[in-house]
mmCIF file of C-alpha atoms in Angstrom:
data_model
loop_
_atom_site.group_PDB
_atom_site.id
_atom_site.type_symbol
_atom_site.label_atom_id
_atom_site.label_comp_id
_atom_site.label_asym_id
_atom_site.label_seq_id
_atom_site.Cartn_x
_atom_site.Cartn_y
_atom_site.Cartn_z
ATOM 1 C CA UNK A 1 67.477 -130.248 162.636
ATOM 2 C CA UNK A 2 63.935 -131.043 161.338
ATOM 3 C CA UNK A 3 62.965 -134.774 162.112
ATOM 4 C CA UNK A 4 59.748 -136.904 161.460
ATOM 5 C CA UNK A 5 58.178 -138.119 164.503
ATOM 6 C CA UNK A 6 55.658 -140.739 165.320
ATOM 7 C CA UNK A 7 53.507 -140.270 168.419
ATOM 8 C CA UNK A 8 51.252 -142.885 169.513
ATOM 9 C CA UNK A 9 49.041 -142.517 172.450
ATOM 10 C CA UNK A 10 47.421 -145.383 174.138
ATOM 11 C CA UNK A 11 42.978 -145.933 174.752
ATOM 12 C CA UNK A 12 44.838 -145.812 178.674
ATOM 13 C CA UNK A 13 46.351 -142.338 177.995
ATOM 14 C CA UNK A 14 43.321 -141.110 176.437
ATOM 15 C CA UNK A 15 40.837 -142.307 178.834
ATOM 16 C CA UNK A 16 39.779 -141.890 182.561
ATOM 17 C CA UNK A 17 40.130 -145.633 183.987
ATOM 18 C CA UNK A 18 36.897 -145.061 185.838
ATOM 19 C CA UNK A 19 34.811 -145.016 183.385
ATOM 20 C CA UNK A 20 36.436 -144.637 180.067
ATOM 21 C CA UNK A 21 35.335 -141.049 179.590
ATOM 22 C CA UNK A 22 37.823 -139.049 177.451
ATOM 23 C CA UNK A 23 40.934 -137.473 179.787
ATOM 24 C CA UNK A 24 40.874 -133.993 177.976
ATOM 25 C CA UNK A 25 43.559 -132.704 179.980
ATOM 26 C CA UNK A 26 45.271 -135.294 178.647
ATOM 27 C CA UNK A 27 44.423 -134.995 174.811
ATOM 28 C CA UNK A 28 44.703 -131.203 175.340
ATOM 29 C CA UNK A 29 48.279 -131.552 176.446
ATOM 30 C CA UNK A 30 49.443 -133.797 173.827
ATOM 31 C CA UNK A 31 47.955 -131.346 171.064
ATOM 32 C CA UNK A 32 49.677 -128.673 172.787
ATOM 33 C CA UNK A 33 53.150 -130.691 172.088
ATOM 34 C CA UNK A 34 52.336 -131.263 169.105
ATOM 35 C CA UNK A 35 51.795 -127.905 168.084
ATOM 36 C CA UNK A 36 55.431 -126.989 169.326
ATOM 37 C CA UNK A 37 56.982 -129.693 167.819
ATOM 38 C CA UNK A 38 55.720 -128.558 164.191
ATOM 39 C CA UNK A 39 56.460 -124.768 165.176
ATOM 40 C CA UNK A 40 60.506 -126.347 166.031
ATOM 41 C CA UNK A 41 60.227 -127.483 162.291
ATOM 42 C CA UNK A 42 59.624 -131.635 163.059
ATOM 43 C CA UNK A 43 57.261 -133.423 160.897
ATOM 44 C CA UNK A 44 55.137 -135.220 164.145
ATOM 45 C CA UNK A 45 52.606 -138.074 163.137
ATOM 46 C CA UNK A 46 49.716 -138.661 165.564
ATOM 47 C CA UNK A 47 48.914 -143.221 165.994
ATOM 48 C CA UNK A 48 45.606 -142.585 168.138
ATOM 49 C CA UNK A 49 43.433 -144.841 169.797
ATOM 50 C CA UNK A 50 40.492 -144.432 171.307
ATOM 51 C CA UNK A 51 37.706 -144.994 168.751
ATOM 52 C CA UNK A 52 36.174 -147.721 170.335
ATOM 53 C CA UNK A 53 36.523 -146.563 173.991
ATOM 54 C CA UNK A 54 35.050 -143.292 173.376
ATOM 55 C CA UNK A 55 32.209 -144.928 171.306
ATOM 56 C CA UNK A 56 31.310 -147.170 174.004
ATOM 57 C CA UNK A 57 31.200 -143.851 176.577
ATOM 58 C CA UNK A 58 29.358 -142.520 173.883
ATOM 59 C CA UNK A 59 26.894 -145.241 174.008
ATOM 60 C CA UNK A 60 26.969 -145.860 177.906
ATOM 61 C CA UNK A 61 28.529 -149.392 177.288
ATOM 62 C CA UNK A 62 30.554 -150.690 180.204
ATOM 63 C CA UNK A 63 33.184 -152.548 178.735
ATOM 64 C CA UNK A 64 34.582 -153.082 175.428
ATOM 65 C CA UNK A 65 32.699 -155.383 173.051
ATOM 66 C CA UNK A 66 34.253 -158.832 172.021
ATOM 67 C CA UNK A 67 32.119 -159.378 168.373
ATOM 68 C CA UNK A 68 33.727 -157.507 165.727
ATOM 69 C CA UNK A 69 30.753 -156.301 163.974
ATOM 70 C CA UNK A 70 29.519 -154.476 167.169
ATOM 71 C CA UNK A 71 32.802 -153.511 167.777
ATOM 72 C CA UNK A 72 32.927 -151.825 164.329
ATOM 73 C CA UNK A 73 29.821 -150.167 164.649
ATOM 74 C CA UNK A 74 31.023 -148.787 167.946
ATOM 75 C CA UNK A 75 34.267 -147.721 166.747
ATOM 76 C CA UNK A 76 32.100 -145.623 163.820
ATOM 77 C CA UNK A 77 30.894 -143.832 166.630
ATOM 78 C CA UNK A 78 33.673 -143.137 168.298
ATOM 79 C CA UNK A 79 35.927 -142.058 165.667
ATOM 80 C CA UNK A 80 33.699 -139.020 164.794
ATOM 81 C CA UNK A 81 34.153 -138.082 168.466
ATOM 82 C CA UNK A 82 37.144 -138.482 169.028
ATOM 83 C CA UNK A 83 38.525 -136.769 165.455
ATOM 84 C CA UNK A 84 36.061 -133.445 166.436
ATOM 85 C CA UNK A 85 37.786 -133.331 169.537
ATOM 86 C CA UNK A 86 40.892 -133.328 167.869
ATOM 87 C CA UNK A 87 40.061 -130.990 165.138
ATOM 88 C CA UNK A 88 38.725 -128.348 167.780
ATOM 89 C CA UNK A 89 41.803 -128.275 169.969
ATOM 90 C CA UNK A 90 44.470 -127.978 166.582
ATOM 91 C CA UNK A 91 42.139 -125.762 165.307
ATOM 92 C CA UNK A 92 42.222 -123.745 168.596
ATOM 93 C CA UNK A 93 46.134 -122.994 167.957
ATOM 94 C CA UNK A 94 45.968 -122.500 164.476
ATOM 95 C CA UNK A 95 46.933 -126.097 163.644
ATOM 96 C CA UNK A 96 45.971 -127.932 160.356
ATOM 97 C CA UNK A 97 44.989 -131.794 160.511
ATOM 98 C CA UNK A 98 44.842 -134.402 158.577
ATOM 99 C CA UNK A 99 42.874 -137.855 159.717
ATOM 100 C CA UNK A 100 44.390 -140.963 157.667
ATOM 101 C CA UNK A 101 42.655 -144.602 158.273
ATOM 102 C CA UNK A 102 45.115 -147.547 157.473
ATOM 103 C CA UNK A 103 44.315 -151.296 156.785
ATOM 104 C CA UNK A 104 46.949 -153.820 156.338
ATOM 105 C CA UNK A 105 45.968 -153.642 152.312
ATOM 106 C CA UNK A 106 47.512 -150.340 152.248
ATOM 107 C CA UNK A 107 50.540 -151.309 153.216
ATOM 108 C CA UNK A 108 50.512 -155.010 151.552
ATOM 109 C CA UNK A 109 49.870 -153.423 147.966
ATOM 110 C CA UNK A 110 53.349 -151.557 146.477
ATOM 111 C CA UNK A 111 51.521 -149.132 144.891
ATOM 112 C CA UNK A 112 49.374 -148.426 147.682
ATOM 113 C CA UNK A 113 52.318 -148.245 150.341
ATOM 114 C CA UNK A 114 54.488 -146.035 147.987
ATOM 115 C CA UNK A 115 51.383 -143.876 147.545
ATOM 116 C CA UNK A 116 50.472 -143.694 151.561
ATOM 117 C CA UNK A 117 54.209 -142.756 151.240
ATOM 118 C CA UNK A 118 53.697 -139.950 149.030
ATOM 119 C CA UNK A 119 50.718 -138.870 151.168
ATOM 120 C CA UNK A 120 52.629 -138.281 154.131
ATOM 121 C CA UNK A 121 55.073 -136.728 152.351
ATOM 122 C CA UNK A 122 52.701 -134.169 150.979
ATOM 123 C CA UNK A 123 51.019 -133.540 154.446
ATOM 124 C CA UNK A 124 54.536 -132.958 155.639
ATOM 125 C CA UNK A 125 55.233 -130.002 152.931
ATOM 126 C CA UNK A 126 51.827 -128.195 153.829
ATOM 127 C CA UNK A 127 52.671 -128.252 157.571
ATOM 128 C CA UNK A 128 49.515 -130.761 158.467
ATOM 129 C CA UNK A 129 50.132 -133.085 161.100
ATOM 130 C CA UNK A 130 48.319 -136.590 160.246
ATOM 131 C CA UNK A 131 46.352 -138.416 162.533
ATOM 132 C CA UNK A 132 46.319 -141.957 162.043
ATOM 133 C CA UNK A 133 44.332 -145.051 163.071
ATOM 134 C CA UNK A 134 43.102 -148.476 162.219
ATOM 135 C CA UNK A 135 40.321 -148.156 159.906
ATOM 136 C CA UNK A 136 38.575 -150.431 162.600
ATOM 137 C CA UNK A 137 35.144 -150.060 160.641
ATOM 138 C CA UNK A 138 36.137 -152.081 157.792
ATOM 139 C CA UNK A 139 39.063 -154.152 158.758
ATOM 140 C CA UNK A 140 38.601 -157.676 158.755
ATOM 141 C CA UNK A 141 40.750 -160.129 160.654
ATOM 142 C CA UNK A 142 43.272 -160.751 158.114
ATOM 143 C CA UNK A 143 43.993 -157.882 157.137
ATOM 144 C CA UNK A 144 43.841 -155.903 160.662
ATOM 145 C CA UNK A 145 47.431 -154.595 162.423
ATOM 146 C CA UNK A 146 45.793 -156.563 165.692
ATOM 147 C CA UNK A 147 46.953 -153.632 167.885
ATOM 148 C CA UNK A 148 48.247 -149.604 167.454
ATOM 149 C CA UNK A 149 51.623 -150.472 168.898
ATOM 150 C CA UNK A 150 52.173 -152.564 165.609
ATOM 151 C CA UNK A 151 50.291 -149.588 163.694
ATOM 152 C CA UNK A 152 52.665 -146.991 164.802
ATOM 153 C CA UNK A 153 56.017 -148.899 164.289
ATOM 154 C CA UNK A 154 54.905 -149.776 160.584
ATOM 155 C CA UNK A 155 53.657 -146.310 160.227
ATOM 156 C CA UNK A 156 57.348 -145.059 161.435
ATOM 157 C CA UNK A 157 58.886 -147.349 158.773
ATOM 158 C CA UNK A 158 56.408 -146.399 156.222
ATOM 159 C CA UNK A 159 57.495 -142.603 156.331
ATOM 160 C CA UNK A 160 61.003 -143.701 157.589
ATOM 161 C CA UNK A 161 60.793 -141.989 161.063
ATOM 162 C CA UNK A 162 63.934 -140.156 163.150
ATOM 163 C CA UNK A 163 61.694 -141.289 166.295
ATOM 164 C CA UNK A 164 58.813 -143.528 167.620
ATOM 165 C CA UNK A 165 57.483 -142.675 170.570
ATOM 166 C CA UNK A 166 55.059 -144.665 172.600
ATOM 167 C CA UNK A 167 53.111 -142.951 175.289
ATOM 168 C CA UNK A 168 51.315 -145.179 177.875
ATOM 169 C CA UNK A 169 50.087 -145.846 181.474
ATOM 170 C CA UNK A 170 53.638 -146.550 182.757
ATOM 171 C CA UNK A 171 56.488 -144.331 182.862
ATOM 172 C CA UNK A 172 59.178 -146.640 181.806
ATOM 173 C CA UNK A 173 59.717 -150.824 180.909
ATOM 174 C CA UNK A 174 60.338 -152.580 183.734
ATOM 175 C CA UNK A 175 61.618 -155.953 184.534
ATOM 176 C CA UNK A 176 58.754 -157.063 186.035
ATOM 177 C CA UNK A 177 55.354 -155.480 186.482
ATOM 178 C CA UNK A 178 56.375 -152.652 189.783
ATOM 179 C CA UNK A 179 52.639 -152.987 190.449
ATOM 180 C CA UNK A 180 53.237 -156.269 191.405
ATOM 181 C CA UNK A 181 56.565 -156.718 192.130
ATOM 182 C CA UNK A 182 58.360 -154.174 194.472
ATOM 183 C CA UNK A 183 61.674 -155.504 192.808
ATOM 184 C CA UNK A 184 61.190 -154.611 189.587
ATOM 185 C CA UNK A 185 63.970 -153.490 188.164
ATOM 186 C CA UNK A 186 63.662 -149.955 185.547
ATOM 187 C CA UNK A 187 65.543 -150.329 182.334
ATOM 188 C CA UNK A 188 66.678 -147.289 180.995
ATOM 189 C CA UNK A 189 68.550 -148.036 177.722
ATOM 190 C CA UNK A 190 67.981 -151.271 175.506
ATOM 191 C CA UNK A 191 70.640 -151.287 172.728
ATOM 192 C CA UNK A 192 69.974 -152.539 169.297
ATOM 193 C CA UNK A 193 71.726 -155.660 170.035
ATOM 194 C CA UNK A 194 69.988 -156.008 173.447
ATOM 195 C CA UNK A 195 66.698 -155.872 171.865
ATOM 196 C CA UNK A 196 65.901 -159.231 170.504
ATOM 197 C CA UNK A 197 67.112 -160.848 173.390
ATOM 198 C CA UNK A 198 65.225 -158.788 176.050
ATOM 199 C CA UNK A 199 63.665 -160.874 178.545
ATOM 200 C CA UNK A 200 60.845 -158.611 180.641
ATOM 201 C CA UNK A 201 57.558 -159.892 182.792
ATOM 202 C CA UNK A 202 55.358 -158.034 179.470
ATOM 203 C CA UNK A 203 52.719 -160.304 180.077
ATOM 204 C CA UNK A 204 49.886 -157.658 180.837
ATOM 205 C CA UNK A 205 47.023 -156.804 178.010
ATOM 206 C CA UNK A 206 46.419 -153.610 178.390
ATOM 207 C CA UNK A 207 43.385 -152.126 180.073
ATOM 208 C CA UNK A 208 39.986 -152.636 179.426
ATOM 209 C CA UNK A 209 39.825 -149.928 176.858
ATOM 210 C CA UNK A 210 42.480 -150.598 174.824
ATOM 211 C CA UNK A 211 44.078 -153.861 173.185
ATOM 212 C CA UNK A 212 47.516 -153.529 173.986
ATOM 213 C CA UNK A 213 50.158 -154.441 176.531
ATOM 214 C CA UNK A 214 53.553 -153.765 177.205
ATOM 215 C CA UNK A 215 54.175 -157.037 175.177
ATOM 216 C CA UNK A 216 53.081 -155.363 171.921
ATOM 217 C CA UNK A 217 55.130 -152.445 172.715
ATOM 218 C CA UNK A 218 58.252 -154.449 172.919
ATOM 219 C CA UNK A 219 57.103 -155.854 169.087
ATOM 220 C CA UNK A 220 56.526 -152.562 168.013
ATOM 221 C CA UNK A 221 60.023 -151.492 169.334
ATOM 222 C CA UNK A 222 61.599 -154.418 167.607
ATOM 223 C CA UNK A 223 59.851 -153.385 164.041
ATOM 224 C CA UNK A 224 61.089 -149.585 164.830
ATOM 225 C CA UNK A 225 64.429 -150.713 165.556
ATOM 226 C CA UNK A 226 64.951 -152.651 162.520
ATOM 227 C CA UNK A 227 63.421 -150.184 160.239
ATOM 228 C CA UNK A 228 66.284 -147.758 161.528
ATOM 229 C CA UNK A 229 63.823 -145.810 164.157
ATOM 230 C CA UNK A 230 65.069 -144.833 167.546
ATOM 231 C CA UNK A 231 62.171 -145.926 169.702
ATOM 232 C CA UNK A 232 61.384 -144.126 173.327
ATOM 233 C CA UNK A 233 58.458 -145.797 175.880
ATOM 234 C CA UNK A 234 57.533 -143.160 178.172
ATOM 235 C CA UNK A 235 54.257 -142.040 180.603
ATOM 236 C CA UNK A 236 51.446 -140.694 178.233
ATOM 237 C CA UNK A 237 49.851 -138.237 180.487
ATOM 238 C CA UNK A 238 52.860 -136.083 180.683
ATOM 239 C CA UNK A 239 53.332 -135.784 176.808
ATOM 240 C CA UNK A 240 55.266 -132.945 177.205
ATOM 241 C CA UNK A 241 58.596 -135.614 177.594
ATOM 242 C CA UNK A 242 58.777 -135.895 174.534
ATOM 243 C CA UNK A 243 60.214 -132.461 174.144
ATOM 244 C CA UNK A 244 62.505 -133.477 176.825
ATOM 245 C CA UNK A 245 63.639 -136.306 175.440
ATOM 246 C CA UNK A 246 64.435 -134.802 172.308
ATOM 247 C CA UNK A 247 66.137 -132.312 174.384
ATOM 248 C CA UNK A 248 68.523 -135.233 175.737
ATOM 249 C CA UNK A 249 67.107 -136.140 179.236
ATOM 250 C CA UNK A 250 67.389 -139.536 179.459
ATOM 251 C CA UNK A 251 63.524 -140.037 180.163
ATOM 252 C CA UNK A 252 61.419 -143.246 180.047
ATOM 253 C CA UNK A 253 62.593 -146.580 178.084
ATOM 254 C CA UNK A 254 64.505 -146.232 174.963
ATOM 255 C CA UNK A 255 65.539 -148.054 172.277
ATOM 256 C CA UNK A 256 68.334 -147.625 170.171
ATOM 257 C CA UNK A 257 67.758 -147.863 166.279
ATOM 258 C CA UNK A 258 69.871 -150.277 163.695
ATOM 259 C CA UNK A 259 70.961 -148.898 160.376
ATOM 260 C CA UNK A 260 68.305 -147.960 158.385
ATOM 261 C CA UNK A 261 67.613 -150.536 155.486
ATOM 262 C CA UNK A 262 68.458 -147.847 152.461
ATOM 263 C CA UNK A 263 66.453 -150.262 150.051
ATOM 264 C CA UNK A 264 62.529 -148.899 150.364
ATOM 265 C CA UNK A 265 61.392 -151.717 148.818
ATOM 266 C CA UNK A 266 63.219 -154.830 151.176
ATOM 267 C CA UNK A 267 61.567 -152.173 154.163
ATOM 268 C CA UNK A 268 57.827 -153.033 152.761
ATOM 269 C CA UNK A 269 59.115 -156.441 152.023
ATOM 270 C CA UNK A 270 60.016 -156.658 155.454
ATOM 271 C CA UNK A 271 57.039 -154.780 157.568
ATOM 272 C CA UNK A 272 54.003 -154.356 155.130
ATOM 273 C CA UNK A 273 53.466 -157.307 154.215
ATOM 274 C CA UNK A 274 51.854 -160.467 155.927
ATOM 275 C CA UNK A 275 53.915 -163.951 155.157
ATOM 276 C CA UNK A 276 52.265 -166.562 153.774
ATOM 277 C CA UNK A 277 53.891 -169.614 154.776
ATOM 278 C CA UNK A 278 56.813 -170.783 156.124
ATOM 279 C CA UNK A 279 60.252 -171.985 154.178
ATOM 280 C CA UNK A 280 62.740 -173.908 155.628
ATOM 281 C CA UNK A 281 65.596 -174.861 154.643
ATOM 282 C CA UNK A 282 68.941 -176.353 155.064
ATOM 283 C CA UNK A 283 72.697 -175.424 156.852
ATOM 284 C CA UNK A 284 73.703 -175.312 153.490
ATOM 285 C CA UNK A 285 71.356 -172.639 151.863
ATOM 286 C CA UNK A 286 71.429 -170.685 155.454
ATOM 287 C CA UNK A 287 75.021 -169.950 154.843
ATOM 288 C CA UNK A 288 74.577 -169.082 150.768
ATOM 289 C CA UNK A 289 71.904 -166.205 152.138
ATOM 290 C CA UNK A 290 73.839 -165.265 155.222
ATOM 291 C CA UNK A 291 77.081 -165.259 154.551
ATOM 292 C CA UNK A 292 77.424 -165.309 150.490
ATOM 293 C CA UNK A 293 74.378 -162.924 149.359
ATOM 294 C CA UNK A 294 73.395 -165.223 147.264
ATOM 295 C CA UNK A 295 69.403 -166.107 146.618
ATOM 296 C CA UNK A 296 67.680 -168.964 147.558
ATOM 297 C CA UNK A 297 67.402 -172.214 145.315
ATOM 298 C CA UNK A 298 65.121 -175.380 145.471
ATOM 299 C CA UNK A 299 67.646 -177.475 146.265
ATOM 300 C CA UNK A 300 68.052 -175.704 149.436
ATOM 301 C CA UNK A 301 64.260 -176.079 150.692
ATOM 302 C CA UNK A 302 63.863 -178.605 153.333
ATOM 303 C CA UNK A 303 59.955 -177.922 153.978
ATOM 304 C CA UNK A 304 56.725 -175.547 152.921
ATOM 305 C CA UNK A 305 54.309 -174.501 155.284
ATOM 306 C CA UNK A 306 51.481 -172.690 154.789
ATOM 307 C CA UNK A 307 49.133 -171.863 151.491
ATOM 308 C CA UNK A 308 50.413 -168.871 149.182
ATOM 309 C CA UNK A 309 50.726 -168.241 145.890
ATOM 310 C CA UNK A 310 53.358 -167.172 143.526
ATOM 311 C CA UNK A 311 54.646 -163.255 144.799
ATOM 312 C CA UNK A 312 53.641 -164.058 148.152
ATOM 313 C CA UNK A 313 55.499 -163.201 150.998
ATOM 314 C CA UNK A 314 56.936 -166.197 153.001
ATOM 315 C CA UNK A 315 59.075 -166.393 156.105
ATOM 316 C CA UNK A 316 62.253 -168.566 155.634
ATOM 317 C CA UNK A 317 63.606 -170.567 158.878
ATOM 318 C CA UNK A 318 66.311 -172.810 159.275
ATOM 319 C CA UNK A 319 65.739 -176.570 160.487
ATOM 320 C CA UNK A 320 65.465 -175.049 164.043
ATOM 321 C CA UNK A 321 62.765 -173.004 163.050
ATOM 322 C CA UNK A 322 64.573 -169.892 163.560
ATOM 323 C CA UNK A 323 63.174 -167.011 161.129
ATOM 324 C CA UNK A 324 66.321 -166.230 159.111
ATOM 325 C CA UNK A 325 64.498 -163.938 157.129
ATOM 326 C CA UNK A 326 61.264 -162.991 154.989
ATOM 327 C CA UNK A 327 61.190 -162.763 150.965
ATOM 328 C CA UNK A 328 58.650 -163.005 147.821
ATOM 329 C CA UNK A 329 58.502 -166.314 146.894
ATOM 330 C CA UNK A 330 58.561 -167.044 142.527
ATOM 331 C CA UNK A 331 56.547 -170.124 143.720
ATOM 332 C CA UNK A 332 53.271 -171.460 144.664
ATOM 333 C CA UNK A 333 53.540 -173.253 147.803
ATOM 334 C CA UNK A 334 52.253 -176.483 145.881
ATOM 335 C CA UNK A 335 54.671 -175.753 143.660
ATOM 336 C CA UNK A 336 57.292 -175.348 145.988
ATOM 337 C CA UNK A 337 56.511 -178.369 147.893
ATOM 338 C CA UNK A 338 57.095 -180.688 144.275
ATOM 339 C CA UNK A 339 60.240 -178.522 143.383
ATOM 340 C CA UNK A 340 61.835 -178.497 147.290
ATOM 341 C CA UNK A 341 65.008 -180.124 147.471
ATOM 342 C CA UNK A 342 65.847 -180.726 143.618
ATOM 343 C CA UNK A 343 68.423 -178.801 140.957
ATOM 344 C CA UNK A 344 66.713 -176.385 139.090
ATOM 345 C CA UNK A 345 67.444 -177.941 136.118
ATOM 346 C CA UNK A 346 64.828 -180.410 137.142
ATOM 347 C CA UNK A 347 62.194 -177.817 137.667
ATOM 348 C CA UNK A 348 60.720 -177.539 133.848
ATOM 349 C CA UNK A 349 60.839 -181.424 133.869
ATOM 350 C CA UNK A 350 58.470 -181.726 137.233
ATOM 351 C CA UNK A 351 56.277 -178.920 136.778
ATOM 352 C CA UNK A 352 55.511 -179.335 133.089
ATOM 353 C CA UNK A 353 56.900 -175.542 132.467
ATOM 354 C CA UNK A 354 60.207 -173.738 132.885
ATOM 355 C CA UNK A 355 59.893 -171.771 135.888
ATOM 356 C CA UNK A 356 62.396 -169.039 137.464
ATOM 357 C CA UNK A 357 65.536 -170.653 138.614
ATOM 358 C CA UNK A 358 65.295 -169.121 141.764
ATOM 359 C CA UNK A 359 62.745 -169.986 144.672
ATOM 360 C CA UNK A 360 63.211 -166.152 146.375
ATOM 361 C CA UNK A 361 65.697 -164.459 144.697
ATOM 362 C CA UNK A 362 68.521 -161.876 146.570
ATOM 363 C CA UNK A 363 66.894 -158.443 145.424
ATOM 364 C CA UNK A 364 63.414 -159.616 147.218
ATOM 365 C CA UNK A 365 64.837 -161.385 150.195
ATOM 366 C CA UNK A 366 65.254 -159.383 153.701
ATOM 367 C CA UNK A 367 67.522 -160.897 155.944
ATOM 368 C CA UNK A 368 66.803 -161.118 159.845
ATOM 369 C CA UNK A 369 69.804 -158.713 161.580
#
């Protein structure tokens, strides 16, 4: 059965620690499984790093820059490189590519996302495997994913993945760092309801190529899961587990998906978009979302947070501060903040105007599982 497959591969994997030089074994082996799983009839999708670690080799810099102009510029270099390479070892098996570079604003803009959706789509039907990174020479702060682990797990919800795997400098998650710890204990299997309660020493940041840590893995697993994508952590310079894994071994960390949300939409609302602000609200208007369906009214909001306008997307939280859920808010948050706590047949009288009777209503709200 043909499934669509998102492979990222850490600046670790893709690296010699030494001196940050490109591992070509390494890249060779990964385009090698790659090629086979397009030949089985999967639809794989390439998350690579690497831009700004092979630009700095490229430049004979010893360690990755901290100012994000220089860090763009270097990344320009890189990305070149690193996409020739690429291109000359799928090209080598008779492999079509595609290179796609993301910013947050694709994904925050509906017609953008359902477009990039379309995209991949396309690429699928013509047999071209997409490579995809951060468009790190452009991306500002705001609107950068902040690391690829978050890249690939909105990329696997974007084109609604079977699979997310995440190849790195470990073999499996541990409970504490085996480096350190000879104790450590390997977890095997997280289920879905394990997941957002998993306590783990992930308090490394990566190497000094790349931006990550196992921290940001465990996000990215969390996004996959609740996007309905079965997530699997395993050593990057073997990538030839992932054909094992598929195959049922029971390889590396993995994560078991949720049901899939079937509404496309409440997905982007979800993971494309960047909140705003903060709701909160009352025990009251926690149980009319949770338990009656129902969508959220002034009367309900406690406190705003934050600065967003009208079609924004806000986080709501209960008094506790738990994240309930996310939604698009029919309010500015000066608005909301003169509107919060009253009926909403008071609204027209203390905004001048007869706003929407709801402050997020059901159809763009996405509750937390």
């Amino acid at each position: 059965m043909a499934q669509t497959l998102v492979i990222k591969i850490g600046t670790s994997s893709l690296t010699q620690t030494a001196n940050g030089q490109l591992a070509l074994s390494t890249i060779a082996a990964l385009v090698e499984t790659l090629c086979q799983l397009r030949q089985a009839g999967h639809h794989p999708v390439l998350v690579s790093s690497g831009a700004v670690g092979v630009g700095c080799g490229r430049l004979g810099i010893s360690e990755r820059p901290k100012q994000m102009a220089m860090k763009q510029a270097i990344a320009a270099v890189g990305q070149g490189r690193l996409m020739r390479i690429y291109d000359d070892l799928f090209s080598s098996l008779g492999q079509p590519m595609a290179q796609i570079l993301l910013t947050r604003r694709e994904l925050i803009d509906r017609s953008c996302y359902v477009n990039a959706y379309n995209t991949f789509q396309a690429l699928f039907e013509l047999g071209v495997i997409p490579i995809v990174n951060e468009n790190d020479t452009v991306a500002i702060d705001e609107l950068k994913f902040g690391d690829n682990d978050t890249l690939s797990a909105l990329v696997a919800s974007l084109v609604e993945a079977d699979w997310l795997f995440i190849l790195t400098d470990v073999d499996r998650l541990y409970s504490a760092d085996p480096r350190l710890d000879p104790t450590a204990r390997p977890i095997p299997l997280v289920s879905a309801g394990e997941l957002s309660q998993l306590q783990v020493s992930a308090h490394s940041t990566g190497s000094a190529w790349g931006t990550g840590g196992m921290q940001t893995k465990l996000t990215a697993a969390r996004i996959a899961s609740e996007s309905g994508v079965r997530t699997a952590i395993t050593y990057g310079r073997n990538p030839q587990n992932i054909l094992n894994i598929l195959a049922g071994e029971p390889l590396g960390t993995q994560f078991e998906a949720q049901p899939r949300p079937e509404n496309a939409r409440k997905r982007w609302i979800a993971f494309g978009l960047v909140p705003g602000g903060k709701v909160f609200i009352d025990a009251g208007a926690v149980q009319a979302l949770c338990q009656g369906g129902k969508s959220l009214l002034a009367a309900g909001v406690v406190r705003v947070d934050g600065d967003f306008q009208a079609d924004d997307a806000v986080q709501i939280c209960d008094l506790q501060g738990l994240e309930i859920g996310r939604g698009l808010s029919n309010y500015a948050s000066s608005e909301l903040s003169r509107i919060q706590g009253r009926r909403s047949e008071e609204i027209a009288v203390i905004l001048g105007y007869q706003g929407p009777e709801t402050v997020i209503h059901r159809d763009n709200l996405v509750l937390q599982k």
